[in-house]
Amino acid sequence: MQLLEDRVLKDGVVREGSVLKVDSFLNHQLDIPLFVEMGREFARIFDGCEINKVLTIEASGIAIACFAAQQIGCPVVFAKKSRTKNIAGDLWHSKVESYTHGKIYDVVVSRDFLGPNDRVLIIDDFLANGAALTGLINMVQQSGATLVGAGIAIEKAFQPGGDLLRSRGVRIESLVRIKSMSPETGIEFC
Ligand code: 5GP
């Protein structure tokens, strides 16, 4: 998606540890016209897939998921990072290691909001090692829902998550794919 590539080049900041900061338009301050276009693009890519639920993970995936769901015409469910150790029986749950914080979270979704009648599109802001996506896919599988695919705003294609999950048959569509990046040389797209 040219608009997003241009914005990443203009305002993205590459940090040590292969972290791209996009706080000025995607992760902290949100550029709403850009989100509208991203939502339209996800709806176009997954047109005809009969999606009835968009699933994401708090916090940064939620806004993007909302714009996609508005275009698709379905609700958003977001997985919550649980703070309690006792996992109640009415929840789907999974463990996810956070890329940016290094912590392992229990993430949960109520069984009321994800089940066998759902056709699910997963949306997230970044794909790096694939931990967040794997955790969400895990909950879709537990629930008996059908996974249509995953829509990612920014895939860091030099990290293994995308290849790994595609090799397992997951349809992953990323709006931009970064081939390489470093604070010294900047960003190169695939
Ligand atoms: P993964 O689980 O695929 O390793 O990482 C994806 C998750 O980590 C995303 O939900 C995103 O919030 C965060 N993340 C991964 N890489 C980056 C990055 O370079 N920049 C930012 N801002 N978040 C990232």
PDB file of C-alpha atoms and ligand atoms in Angstrom:
ATOM      1  CA  MET A   1       0.000   0.000   0.000  1.00  0.00           C
ATOM      2  CA  GLN A   2       1.826   3.048  -1.316  1.00  0.00           C
ATOM      3  CA  LEU A   3       0.234   5.489   1.128  1.00  0.00           C
ATOM      4  CA  LEU A   4       1.460   3.496   4.130  1.00  0.00           C
ATOM      5  CA  GLU A   5       4.924   2.902   2.634  1.00  0.00           C
ATOM      6  CA  ASP A   6       5.311   6.623   2.068  1.00  0.00           C
ATOM      7  CA  ARG A   7       4.233   7.374   5.615  1.00  0.00           C
ATOM      8  CA  VAL A   8       6.583   4.789   7.125  1.00  0.00           C
ATOM      9  CA  LEU A   9       9.467   6.323   5.164  1.00  0.00           C
ATOM     10  CA  LYS A  10       8.483   9.852   6.156  1.00  0.00           C
ATOM     11  CA  ASP A  11       7.669   9.385   9.851  1.00  0.00           C
ATOM     12  CA  GLY A  12       8.851   5.910  10.947  1.00  0.00           C
ATOM     13  CA  VAL A  13      11.876   5.819  13.240  1.00  0.00           C
ATOM     14  CA  VAL A  14      14.109   2.741  13.256  1.00  0.00           C
ATOM     15  CA  ARG A  15      15.389   1.831  16.704  1.00  0.00           C
ATOM     16  CA  GLU A  16      18.017  -0.661  17.814  1.00  0.00           C
ATOM     17  CA  GLY A  17      16.664  -4.185  18.239  1.00  0.00           C
ATOM     18  CA  SER A  18      14.719  -4.111  14.957  1.00  0.00           C
ATOM     19  CA  VAL A  19      11.925  -1.971  16.385  1.00  0.00           C
ATOM     20  CA  LEU A  20      10.160   0.496  14.134  1.00  0.00           C
ATOM     21  CA  LYS A  21       8.513   3.351  16.019  1.00  0.00           C
ATOM     22  CA  VAL A  22       5.393   4.625  14.320  1.00  0.00           C
ATOM     23  CA  ASP A  23       3.969   6.542  17.271  1.00  0.00           C
ATOM     24  CA  SER A  24       3.207   9.685  15.289  1.00  0.00           C
ATOM     25  CA  PHE A  25       0.595   8.033  13.023  1.00  0.00           C
ATOM     26  CA  LEU A  26      -0.160   4.400  14.005  1.00  0.00           C
ATOM     27  CA  ASN A  27       0.651   3.488  17.612  1.00  0.00           C
ATOM     28  CA  HIS A  28       0.073   6.544  19.803  1.00  0.00           C
ATOM     29  CA  GLN A  29      -1.231   9.463  17.761  1.00  0.00           C
ATOM     30  CA  LEU A  30      -3.516   7.964  15.112  1.00  0.00           C
ATOM     31  CA  ASP A  31      -3.865   9.428  11.615  1.00  0.00           C
ATOM     32  CA  ILE A  32      -7.554   8.785  11.002  1.00  0.00           C
ATOM     33  CA  PRO A  33      -7.645   9.361   7.207  1.00  0.00           C
ATOM     34  CA  LEU A  34      -4.802   6.814   6.942  1.00  0.00           C
ATOM     35  CA  PHE A  35      -6.760   4.353   9.118  1.00  0.00           C
ATOM     36  CA  VAL A  36      -9.803   4.796   6.855  1.00  0.00           C
ATOM     37  CA  GLU A  37      -7.672   3.872   3.822  1.00  0.00           C
ATOM     38  CA  MET A  38      -6.156   0.874   5.620  1.00  0.00           C
ATOM     39  CA  GLY A  39      -9.643  -0.326   6.570  1.00  0.00           C
ATOM     40  CA  ARG A  40     -10.780  -0.008   2.946  1.00  0.00           C
ATOM     41  CA  GLU A  41      -7.731  -1.878   1.711  1.00  0.00           C
ATOM     42  CA  PHE A  42      -8.266  -4.810   4.092  1.00  0.00           C
ATOM     43  CA  ALA A  43     -11.946  -4.961   3.103  1.00  0.00           C
ATOM     44  CA  ARG A  44     -10.962  -4.960  -0.597  1.00  0.00           C
ATOM     45  CA  ILE A  45      -8.308  -7.682  -0.140  1.00  0.00           C
ATOM     46  CA  PHE A  46     -10.649  -9.980   1.788  1.00  0.00           C
ATOM     47  CA  ASP A  47     -13.772  -9.160  -0.237  1.00  0.00           C
ATOM     48  CA  GLY A  48     -16.049 -12.200  -0.680  1.00  0.00           C
ATOM     49  CA  CYS A  49     -14.603 -14.103   2.283  1.00  0.00           C
ATOM     50  CA  GLU A  50     -17.850 -13.834   4.285  1.00  0.00           C
ATOM     51  CA  ILE A  51     -16.069 -12.549   7.371  1.00  0.00           C
ATOM     52  CA  ASN A  52     -18.382 -12.030  10.321  1.00  0.00           C
ATOM     53  CA  LYS A  53     -15.791 -11.175  12.972  1.00  0.00           C
ATOM     54  CA  VAL A  54     -12.532  -9.282  13.143  1.00  0.00           C
ATOM     55  CA  LEU A  55     -10.199 -10.456  15.897  1.00  0.00           C
ATOM     56  CA  THR A  56      -7.240  -8.490  17.229  1.00  0.00           C
ATOM     57  CA  ILE A  57      -5.144  -8.068  20.368  1.00  0.00           C
ATOM     58  CA  GLU A  58      -4.940  -5.076  22.671  1.00  0.00           C
ATOM     59  CA  ALA A  59      -3.796  -2.446  22.427  1.00  0.00           C
ATOM     60  CA  SER A  60      -2.359  -1.340  19.097  1.00  0.00           C
ATOM     61  CA  GLY A  61      -4.370  -3.678  16.882  1.00  0.00           C
ATOM     62  CA  ILE A  62      -7.735  -2.376  18.051  1.00  0.00           C
ATOM     63  CA  ALA A  63      -7.972   0.849  16.070  1.00  0.00           C
ATOM     64  CA  ILE A  64      -6.912  -0.747  12.783  1.00  0.00           C
ATOM     65  CA  ALA A  65      -9.315  -3.630  13.385  1.00  0.00           C
ATOM     66  CA  CYS A  66     -12.181  -1.179  13.926  1.00  0.00           C
ATOM     67  CA  PHE A  67     -11.661   0.555  10.586  1.00  0.00           C
ATOM     68  CA  ALA A  68     -11.437  -2.793   8.780  1.00  0.00           C
ATOM     69  CA  ALA A  69     -14.557  -4.091  10.535  1.00  0.00           C
ATOM     70  CA  GLN A  70     -16.490  -0.926   9.741  1.00  0.00           C
ATOM     71  CA  GLN A  71     -15.831  -1.514   6.032  1.00  0.00           C
ATOM     72  CA  ILE A  72     -16.549  -5.245   6.249  1.00  0.00           C
ATOM     73  CA  GLY A  73     -19.665  -4.681   8.347  1.00  0.00           C
ATOM     74  CA  CYS A  74     -18.989  -6.875  11.372  1.00  0.00           C
ATOM     75  CA  PRO A  75     -17.949  -6.566  15.033  1.00  0.00           C
ATOM     76  CA  VAL A  76     -14.432  -6.494  16.439  1.00  0.00           C
ATOM     77  CA  VAL A  77     -13.342  -8.750  19.271  1.00  0.00           C
ATOM     78  CA  PHE A  78     -10.040  -7.979  20.939  1.00  0.00           C
ATOM     79  CA  ALA A  79      -8.026 -10.432  22.970  1.00  0.00           C
ATOM     80  CA  LYS A  80      -7.260  -9.038  26.402  1.00  0.00           C
ATOM     81  CA  LYS A  81      -3.920  -9.350  28.094  1.00  0.00           C
ATOM     82  CA  SER A  82      -5.014 -10.984  31.316  1.00  0.00           C
ATOM     83  CA  ARG A  83      -3.549  -9.946  34.624  1.00  0.00           C
ATOM     84  CA  THR A  84      -4.982 -12.816  36.630  1.00  0.00           C
ATOM     85  CA  LYS A  85      -3.354 -16.221  36.865  1.00  0.00           C
ATOM     86  CA  ASN A  86      -6.662 -18.076  37.238  1.00  0.00           C
ATOM     87  CA  ILE A  87      -8.085 -18.648  33.824  1.00  0.00           C
ATOM     88  CA  ALA A  88     -11.833 -19.042  34.088  1.00  0.00           C
ATOM     89  CA  GLY A  89     -13.582 -21.770  32.128  1.00  0.00           C
ATOM     90  CA  ASP A  90     -15.603 -19.401  29.968  1.00  0.00           C
ATOM     91  CA  LEU A  91     -12.559 -18.051  28.153  1.00  0.00           C
ATOM     92  CA  TRP A  92     -10.388 -19.105  25.240  1.00  0.00           C
ATOM     93  CA  HIS A  93      -6.806 -18.448  26.250  1.00  0.00           C
ATOM     94  CA  SER A  94      -3.317 -18.527  24.889  1.00  0.00           C
ATOM     95  CA  LYS A  95       0.170 -17.409  25.868  1.00  0.00           C
ATOM     96  CA  VAL A  96       1.870 -14.680  23.858  1.00  0.00           C
ATOM     97  CA  GLU A  97       5.386 -13.332  24.244  1.00  0.00           C
ATOM     98  CA  SER A  98       5.390  -9.598  23.617  1.00  0.00           C
ATOM     99  CA  TYR A  99       7.954  -8.534  21.021  1.00  0.00           C
ATOM    100  CA  THR A 100       8.357  -5.027  22.347  1.00  0.00           C
ATOM    101  CA  HIS A 101       8.218  -5.757  26.098  1.00  0.00           C
ATOM    102  CA  GLY A 102       9.665  -9.282  26.235  1.00  0.00           C
ATOM    103  CA  LYS A 103       6.973 -10.356  28.758  1.00  0.00           C
ATOM    104  CA  ILE A 104       4.776 -13.410  28.379  1.00  0.00           C
ATOM    105  CA  TYR A 105       1.073 -12.637  28.648  1.00  0.00           C
ATOM    106  CA  ASP A 106      -1.965 -14.813  29.038  1.00  0.00           C
ATOM    107  CA  VAL A 107      -4.362 -13.496  26.425  1.00  0.00           C
ATOM    108  CA  VAL A 108      -8.040 -14.255  26.680  1.00  0.00           C
ATOM    109  CA  VAL A 109     -11.241 -13.999  24.652  1.00  0.00           C
ATOM    110  CA  SER A 110     -14.665 -14.725  26.055  1.00  0.00           C
ATOM    111  CA  ARG A 111     -16.340 -17.839  24.628  1.00  0.00           C
ATOM    112  CA  ASP A 112     -19.417 -15.658  24.179  1.00  0.00           C
ATOM    113  CA  PHE A 113     -17.712 -13.745  21.376  1.00  0.00           C
ATOM    114  CA  LEU A 114     -15.859 -16.433  19.391  1.00  0.00           C
ATOM    115  CA  GLY A 115     -17.338 -19.762  18.378  1.00  0.00           C
ATOM    116  CA  PRO A 116     -17.894 -22.329  15.619  1.00  0.00           C
ATOM    117  CA  ASN A 117     -20.222 -20.106  13.575  1.00  0.00           C
ATOM    118  CA  ASP A 118     -17.601 -17.404  13.130  1.00  0.00           C
ATOM    119  CA  ARG A 119     -15.514 -16.681  10.037  1.00  0.00           C
ATOM    120  CA  VAL A 120     -12.627 -14.696  11.417  1.00  0.00           C
ATOM    121  CA  LEU A 121     -10.211 -12.148  10.000  1.00  0.00           C
ATOM    122  CA  ILE A 122      -7.307 -11.398  12.348  1.00  0.00           C
ATOM    123  CA  ILE A 123      -5.881  -7.885  12.177  1.00  0.00           C
ATOM    124  CA  ASP A 124      -2.713  -6.559  13.819  1.00  0.00           C
ATOM    125  CA  ASP A 125      -0.369  -3.615  13.449  1.00  0.00           C
ATOM    126  CA  PHE A 126       2.935  -5.514  13.122  1.00  0.00           C
ATOM    127  CA  LEU A 127       4.117  -8.998  12.261  1.00  0.00           C
ATOM    128  CA  ALA A 128       7.613  -9.844  13.531  1.00  0.00           C
ATOM    129  CA  ASN A 129       8.250 -13.300  15.016  1.00  0.00           C
ATOM    130  CA  GLY A 130       4.608 -14.279  14.763  1.00  0.00           C
ATOM    131  CA  ALA A 131       3.908 -14.786  18.484  1.00  0.00           C
ATOM    132  CA  ALA A 132       0.874 -12.500  18.628  1.00  0.00           C
ATOM    133  CA  LEU A 133      -0.616 -14.002  15.475  1.00  0.00           C
ATOM    134  CA  THR A 134       0.089 -17.561  16.625  1.00  0.00           C
ATOM    135  CA  GLY A 135      -1.674 -16.865  19.929  1.00  0.00           C
ATOM    136  CA  LEU A 136      -4.721 -15.438  18.166  1.00  0.00           C
ATOM    137  CA  ILE A 137      -4.835 -18.335  15.671  1.00  0.00           C
ATOM    138  CA  ASN A 138      -4.624 -20.728  18.584  1.00  0.00           C
ATOM    139  CA  MET A 139      -7.760 -19.214  20.122  1.00  0.00           C
ATOM    140  CA  VAL A 140      -9.608 -19.308  16.784  1.00  0.00           C
ATOM    141  CA  GLN A 141      -8.772 -23.023  16.575  1.00  0.00           C
ATOM    142  CA  GLN A 142      -9.853 -23.701  20.177  1.00  0.00           C
ATOM    143  CA  SER A 143     -13.190 -22.035  19.463  1.00  0.00           C
ATOM    144  CA  GLY A 144     -13.949 -24.054  16.325  1.00  0.00           C
ATOM    145  CA  ALA A 145     -14.241 -20.850  14.262  1.00  0.00           C
ATOM    146  CA  THR A 146     -12.955 -20.671  10.685  1.00  0.00           C
ATOM    147  CA  LEU A 147      -9.825 -18.601  10.111  1.00  0.00           C
ATOM    148  CA  VAL A 148     -10.155 -16.654   6.867  1.00  0.00           C
ATOM    149  CA  GLY A 149      -6.736 -15.026   7.161  1.00  0.00           C
ATOM    150  CA  ALA A 150      -4.716 -12.284   8.766  1.00  0.00           C
ATOM    151  CA  GLY A 151      -4.348  -8.667   7.710  1.00  0.00           C
ATOM    152  CA  ILE A 152      -1.212  -6.925   8.941  1.00  0.00           C
ATOM    153  CA  ALA A 153      -0.346  -3.262   8.563  1.00  0.00           C
ATOM    154  CA  ILE A 154       3.451  -3.622   8.696  1.00  0.00           C
ATOM    155  CA  GLU A 155       5.227  -6.935   8.234  1.00  0.00           C
ATOM    156  CA  LYS A 156       8.919  -7.025   9.048  1.00  0.00           C
ATOM    157  CA  ALA A 157       9.651  -9.660   6.417  1.00  0.00           C
ATOM    158  CA  PHE A 158      13.252 -10.096   7.585  1.00  0.00           C
ATOM    159  CA  GLN A 159      11.867 -11.677  10.766  1.00  0.00           C
ATOM    160  CA  PRO A 160      10.482 -15.227  10.674  1.00  0.00           C
ATOM    161  CA  GLY A 161       6.771 -14.890  11.584  1.00  0.00           C
ATOM    162  CA  GLY A 162       5.349 -14.326   8.095  1.00  0.00           C
ATOM    163  CA  ASP A 163       7.191 -17.193   6.390  1.00  0.00           C
ATOM    164  CA  LEU A 164       6.491 -19.547   9.281  1.00  0.00           C
ATOM    165  CA  LEU A 165       2.750 -18.955   9.351  1.00  0.00           C
ATOM    166  CA  ARG A 166       2.377 -18.924   5.538  1.00  0.00           C
ATOM    167  CA  SER A 167       4.175 -22.287   5.453  1.00  0.00           C
ATOM    168  CA  ARG A 168       1.456 -23.556   7.818  1.00  0.00           C
ATOM    169  CA  GLY A 169      -1.184 -22.487   5.296  1.00  0.00           C
ATOM    170  CA  VAL A 170      -2.338 -19.243   6.904  1.00  0.00           C
ATOM    171  CA  ARG A 171      -3.327 -16.541   4.416  1.00  0.00           C
ATOM    172  CA  ILE A 172      -1.410 -13.436   5.492  1.00  0.00           C
ATOM    173  CA  GLU A 173      -1.868 -10.143   3.679  1.00  0.00           C
ATOM    174  CA  SER A 174       0.389  -7.290   4.733  1.00  0.00           C
ATOM    175  CA  LEU A 175      -0.120  -3.716   3.582  1.00  0.00           C
ATOM    176  CA  VAL A 176       3.613  -3.102   3.618  1.00  0.00           C
ATOM    177  CA  ARG A 177       6.503  -5.535   3.891  1.00  0.00           C
ATOM    178  CA  ILE A 178       9.886  -4.367   5.111  1.00  0.00           C
ATOM    179  CA  LYS A 179      12.829  -6.237   3.621  1.00  0.00           C
ATOM    180  CA  SER A 180      15.477  -4.678   5.844  1.00  0.00           C
ATOM    181  CA  MET A 181      15.910  -1.792   8.237  1.00  0.00           C
ATOM    182  CA  SER A 182      18.548  -0.318  10.478  1.00  0.00           C
ATOM    183  CA  PRO A 183      19.123   3.036  12.159  1.00  0.00           C
ATOM    184  CA  GLU A 184      22.140   3.567   9.856  1.00  0.00           C
ATOM    185  CA  THR A 185      20.774   2.548   6.444  1.00  0.00           C
ATOM    186  CA  GLY A 186      17.056   3.245   6.935  1.00  0.00           C
ATOM    187  CA  ILE A 187      14.178   1.174   5.566  1.00  0.00           C
ATOM    188  CA  GLU A 188      13.971  -0.953   2.418  1.00  0.00           C
ATOM    189  CA  PHE A 189      10.656  -2.473   1.311  1.00  0.00           C
ATOM    190  CA  CYS A 190      10.202  -5.861  -0.374  1.00  0.00           C
TER     191      CYS A 190
HETATM  192  P1  5GP B   1       5.329 -10.756  16.940  1.00  0.00           P
HETATM  193  O1  5GP B   1       4.401 -11.325  17.950  1.00  0.00           O
HETATM  194  O2  5GP B   1       4.959 -11.072  15.513  1.00  0.00           O
HETATM  195  O3  5GP B   1       6.770 -11.064  17.227  1.00  0.00           O
HETATM  196  O4  5GP B   1       5.230  -9.170  17.089  1.00  0.00           O
HETATM  197  C1  5GP B   1       4.030  -8.522  16.789  1.00  0.00           C
HETATM  198  C2  5GP B   1       3.564  -7.659  17.918  1.00  0.00           C
HETATM  199  O5  5GP B   1       4.650  -6.977  18.540  1.00  0.00           O
HETATM  200  C3  5GP B   1       2.624  -6.607  17.389  1.00  0.00           C
HETATM  201  O6  5GP B   1       1.367  -6.806  18.040  1.00  0.00           O
HETATM  202  C4  5GP B   1       3.239  -5.279  17.767  1.00  0.00           C
HETATM  203  O7  5GP B   1       2.453  -4.641  18.741  1.00  0.00           O
HETATM  204  C5  5GP B   1       4.591  -5.584  18.338  1.00  0.00           C
HETATM  205  N1  5GP B   1       5.707  -5.244  17.433  1.00  0.00           N
HETATM  206  C6  5GP B   1       6.546  -6.103  16.811  1.00  0.00           C
HETATM  207  N2  5GP B   1       7.499  -5.467  16.151  1.00  0.00           N
HETATM  208  C7  5GP B   1       7.253  -4.154  16.311  1.00  0.00           C
HETATM  209  C8  5GP B   1       7.916  -2.976  15.825  1.00  0.00           C
HETATM  210  O8  5GP B   1       8.944  -2.987  15.131  1.00  0.00           O
HETATM  211  N3  5GP B   1       7.356  -1.778  16.184  1.00  0.00           N
HETATM  212  C9  5GP B   1       6.244  -1.694  16.959  1.00  0.00           C
HETATM  213  N4  5GP B   1       5.800  -0.471  17.240  1.00  0.00           N
HETATM  214  N5  5GP B   1       5.602  -2.789  17.442  1.00  0.00           N
HETATM  215  C10 5GP B   1       6.099  -4.004  17.110  1.00  0.00           C
END
